[in-house]
XYZ file of C-alpha atoms in Angstrom:
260
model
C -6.783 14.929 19.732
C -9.305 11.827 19.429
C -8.769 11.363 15.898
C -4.745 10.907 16.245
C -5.627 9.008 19.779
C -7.537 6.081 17.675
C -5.055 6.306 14.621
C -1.991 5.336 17.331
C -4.447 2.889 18.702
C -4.757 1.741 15.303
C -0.984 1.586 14.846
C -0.161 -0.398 17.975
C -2.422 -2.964 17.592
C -0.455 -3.591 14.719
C 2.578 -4.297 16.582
C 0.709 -6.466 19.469
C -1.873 -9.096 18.999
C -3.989 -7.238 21.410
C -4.138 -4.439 24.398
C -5.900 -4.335 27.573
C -8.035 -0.824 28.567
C -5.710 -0.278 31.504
C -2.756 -0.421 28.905
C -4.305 1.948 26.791
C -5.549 4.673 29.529
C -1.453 3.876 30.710
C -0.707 4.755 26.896
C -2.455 7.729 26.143
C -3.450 9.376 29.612
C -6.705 9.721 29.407
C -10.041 7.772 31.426
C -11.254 4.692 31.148
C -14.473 6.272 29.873
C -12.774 7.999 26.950
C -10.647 4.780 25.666
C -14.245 3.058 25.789
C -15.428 5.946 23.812
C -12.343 5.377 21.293
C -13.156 1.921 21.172
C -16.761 1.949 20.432
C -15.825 4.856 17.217
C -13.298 2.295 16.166
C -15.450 -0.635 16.474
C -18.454 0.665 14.816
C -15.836 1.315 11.550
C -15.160 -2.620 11.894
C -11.698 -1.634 12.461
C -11.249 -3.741 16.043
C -13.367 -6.032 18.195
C -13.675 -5.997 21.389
C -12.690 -9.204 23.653
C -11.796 -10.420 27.372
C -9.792 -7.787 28.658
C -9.406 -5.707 25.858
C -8.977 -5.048 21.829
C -7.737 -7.258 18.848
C -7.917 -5.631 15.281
C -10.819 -6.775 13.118
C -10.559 -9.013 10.285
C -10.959 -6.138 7.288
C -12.273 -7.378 4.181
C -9.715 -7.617 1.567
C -7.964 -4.445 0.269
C -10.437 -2.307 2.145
C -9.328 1.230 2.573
C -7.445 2.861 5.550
C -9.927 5.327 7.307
C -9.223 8.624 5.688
C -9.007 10.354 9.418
C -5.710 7.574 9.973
C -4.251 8.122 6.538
C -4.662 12.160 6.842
C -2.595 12.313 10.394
C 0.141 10.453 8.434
C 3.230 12.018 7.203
C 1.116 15.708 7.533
C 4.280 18.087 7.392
C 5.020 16.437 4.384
C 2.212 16.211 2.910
C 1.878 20.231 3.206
C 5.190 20.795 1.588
C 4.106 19.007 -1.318
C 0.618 20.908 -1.719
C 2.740 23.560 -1.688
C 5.135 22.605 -4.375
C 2.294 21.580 -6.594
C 0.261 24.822 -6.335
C 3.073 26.201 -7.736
C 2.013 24.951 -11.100
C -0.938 26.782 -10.998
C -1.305 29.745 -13.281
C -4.057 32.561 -13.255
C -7.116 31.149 -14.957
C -6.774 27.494 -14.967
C -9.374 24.760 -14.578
C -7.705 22.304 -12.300
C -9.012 19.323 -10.904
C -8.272 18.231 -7.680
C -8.348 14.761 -6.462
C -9.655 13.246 -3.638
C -6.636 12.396 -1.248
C -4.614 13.020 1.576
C -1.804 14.892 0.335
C -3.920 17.056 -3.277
C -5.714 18.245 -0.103
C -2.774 20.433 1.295
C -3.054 22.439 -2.194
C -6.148 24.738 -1.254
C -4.211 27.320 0.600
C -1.605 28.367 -1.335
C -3.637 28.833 -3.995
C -5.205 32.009 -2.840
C -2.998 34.122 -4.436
C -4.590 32.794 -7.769
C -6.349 34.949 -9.873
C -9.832 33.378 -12.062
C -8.601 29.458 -10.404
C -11.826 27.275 -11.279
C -11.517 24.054 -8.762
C -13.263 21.183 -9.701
C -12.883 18.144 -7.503
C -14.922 15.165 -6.077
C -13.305 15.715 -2.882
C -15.930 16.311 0.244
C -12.463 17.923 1.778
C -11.052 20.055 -0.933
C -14.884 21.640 -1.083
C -15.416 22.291 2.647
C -11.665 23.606 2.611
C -12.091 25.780 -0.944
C -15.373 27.143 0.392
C -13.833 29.308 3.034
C -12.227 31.289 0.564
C -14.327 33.495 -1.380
C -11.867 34.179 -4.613
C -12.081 30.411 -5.460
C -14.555 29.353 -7.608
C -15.557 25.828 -7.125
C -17.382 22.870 -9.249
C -18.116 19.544 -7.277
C -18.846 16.673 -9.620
C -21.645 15.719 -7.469
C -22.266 11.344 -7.512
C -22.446 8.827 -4.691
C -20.741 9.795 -1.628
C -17.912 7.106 -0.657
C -17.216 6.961 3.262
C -13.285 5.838 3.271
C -12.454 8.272 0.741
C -14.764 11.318 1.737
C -15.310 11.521 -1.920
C -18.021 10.984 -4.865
C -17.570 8.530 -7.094
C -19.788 6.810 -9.843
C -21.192 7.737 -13.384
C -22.529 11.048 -12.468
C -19.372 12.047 -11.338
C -17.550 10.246 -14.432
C -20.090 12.474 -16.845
C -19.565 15.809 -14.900
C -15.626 15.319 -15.572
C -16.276 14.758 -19.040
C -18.445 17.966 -19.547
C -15.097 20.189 -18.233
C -12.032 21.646 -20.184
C -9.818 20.676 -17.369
C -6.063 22.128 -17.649
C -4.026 20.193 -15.230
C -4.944 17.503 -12.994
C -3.676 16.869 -9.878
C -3.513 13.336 -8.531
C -3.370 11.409 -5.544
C -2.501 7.613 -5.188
C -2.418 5.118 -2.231
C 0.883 3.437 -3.586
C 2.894 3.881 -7.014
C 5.965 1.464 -8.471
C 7.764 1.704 -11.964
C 6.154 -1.868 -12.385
C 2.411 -0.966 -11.648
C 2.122 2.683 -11.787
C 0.311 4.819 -9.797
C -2.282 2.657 -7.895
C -5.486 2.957 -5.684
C -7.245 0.573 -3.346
C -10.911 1.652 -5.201
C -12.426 0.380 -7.903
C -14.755 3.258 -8.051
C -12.085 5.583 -7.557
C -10.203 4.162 -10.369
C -12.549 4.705 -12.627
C -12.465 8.706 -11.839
C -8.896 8.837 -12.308
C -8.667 6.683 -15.289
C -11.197 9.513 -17.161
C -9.491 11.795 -15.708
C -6.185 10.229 -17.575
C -8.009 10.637 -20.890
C -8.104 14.559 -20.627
C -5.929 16.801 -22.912
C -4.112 18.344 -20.256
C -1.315 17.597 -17.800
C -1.476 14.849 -15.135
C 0.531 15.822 -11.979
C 0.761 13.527 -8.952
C 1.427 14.194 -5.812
C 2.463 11.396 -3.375
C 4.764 11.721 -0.683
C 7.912 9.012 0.060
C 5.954 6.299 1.726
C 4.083 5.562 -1.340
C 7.469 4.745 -3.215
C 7.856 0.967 -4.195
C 3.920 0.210 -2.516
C 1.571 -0.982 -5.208
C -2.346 -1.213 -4.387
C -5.382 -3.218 -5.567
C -5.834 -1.435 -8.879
C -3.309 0.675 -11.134
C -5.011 3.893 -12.954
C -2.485 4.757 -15.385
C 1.626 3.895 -15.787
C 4.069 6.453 -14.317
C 4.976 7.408 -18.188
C 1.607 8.381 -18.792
C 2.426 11.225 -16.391
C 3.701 15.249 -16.883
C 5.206 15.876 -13.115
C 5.331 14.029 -10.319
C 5.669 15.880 -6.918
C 6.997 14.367 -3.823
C 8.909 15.632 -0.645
C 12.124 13.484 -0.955
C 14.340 12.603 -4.024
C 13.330 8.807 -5.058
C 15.829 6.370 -5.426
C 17.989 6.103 -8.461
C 15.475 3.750 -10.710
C 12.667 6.348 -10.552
C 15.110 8.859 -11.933
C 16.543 7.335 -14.742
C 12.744 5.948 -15.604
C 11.557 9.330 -14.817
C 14.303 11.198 -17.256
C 13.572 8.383 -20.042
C 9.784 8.902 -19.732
C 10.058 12.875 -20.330
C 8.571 12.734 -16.644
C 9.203 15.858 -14.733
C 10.361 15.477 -10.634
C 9.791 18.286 -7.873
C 10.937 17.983 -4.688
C 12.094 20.802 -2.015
C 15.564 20.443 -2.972
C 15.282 21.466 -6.485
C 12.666 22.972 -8.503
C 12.374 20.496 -11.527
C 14.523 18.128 -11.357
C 13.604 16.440 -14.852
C 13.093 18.079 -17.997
């Protein structure tokens, strides 16, 4: 698949300061003509450049956003299980929002045996994937479309959130820590989940084990200022005790609620 072929191209020019075409058709098994078709994707994102003899990674600007085509091929099984753990806090007529992420993604369809399930979400993804499904009613917030995210963001999007009863929220993050919280590499986004933090309701978020002890440009809330937080591994030791003194409930596969 193209989109996993660029991602590992991605990922091993992070290992080696650069890699010739013939190493990469030797990689992959595939043309010439389609690695320069891989390479011309990538380096119209500004992810690489091209140079004598081959590819170097591009100097990003800093804390720009993983592609969210890279980030979704990443950690995928898990990220299922854990859409499927958190749909299990879904009742018959709820409101929920769904964030725009990798992993809140994964929710959509195990939530068809919902009955009266309002969506809302900002996520380009979560609508094209809700859509399908014609016993799910969903609300997009509507704003300025934001590429690495595949989401809207901005005031009208802020306002439309405001407008909703929402009854549980479910969150993504690009990194959380005990110290900094749950974090993302957006401003914009930020400011979506920060409104969202204001809402009456509970805050779930779902992030799977790499995103333990991995703190981003901007924190959104403190892990106390969480209901549940579901993952596909038990954390280590410090996120349960902080977890248990915080009134912060923990699913994972191996037990239902681990907390509270």
């Amino acid at each position: 698949m193209k989109i996993d072929r660029r991602r590992k191209i991605h990922e091993a020019l992070k290992e080696a300061h650069n890699i010739s075409i013939n190493d990469l058709c030797d990689m992959f098994g595939v043309s010439k003509n389609t690695i320069r078709r891989d390479i011309a994707d990538l380096q119209e994102k500004g992810i690489i450049e091209k140079v004598y003899g081959g590819i170097v990674l591009a100097d990003p600007p800093v804390n720009a956003p993983e592609p969210f085509a890279f980030r979704e091929g990443r950690n995928a099984e898990a990220k299922k299980l854990i859409g499927r753990l958190a749909a299990d806090l879904v009742n018959d007529g709820d409101v929920i929002y769904i964030d725009s992420g990798t992993t809140t993604m994964h929710m959509v369809p195990y939530l068809l045996d919902k009955q009266r399930l309002t969506i809302v979400t900002a996520s380009v993804h979560v609508i094209n994937m809700a859509v399908t499904y014609t016993r799910l009613n969903v609300i997009s917030t509507g704003g300025t479309f934001y590429a690495p995210s595949k989401a809207f963001i901005g005031p009208q999007a802020v306002e439309c959130l405001r407008r909703y009863n929402v009854t549980k929220a479910f969150l993504a993050s690009t990194g959380i820590s005990i110290e900094h919280g749950a974090t993302n590499t957006s401003p914009l986004e930020c400011e979506l989940k920060q409104s969202l933090m204001k809402k009456n309701c509970p805050h779930i978020l779902l992030v799977d084990d790499s995103k333990f002890d991995h703190a981003t440009l901007m924190s959104y809330c403190a892990l106390k200022d969480l209901e549940y937080v579901v993952t596909n591994k038990r954390p280590s030791d410090a996120y349960l005790r902080y977890f248990d003194e915080n009134d912060v409930r923990l699913i994972a596969p191996t037990q239902t609620i681990i907390n509270g």
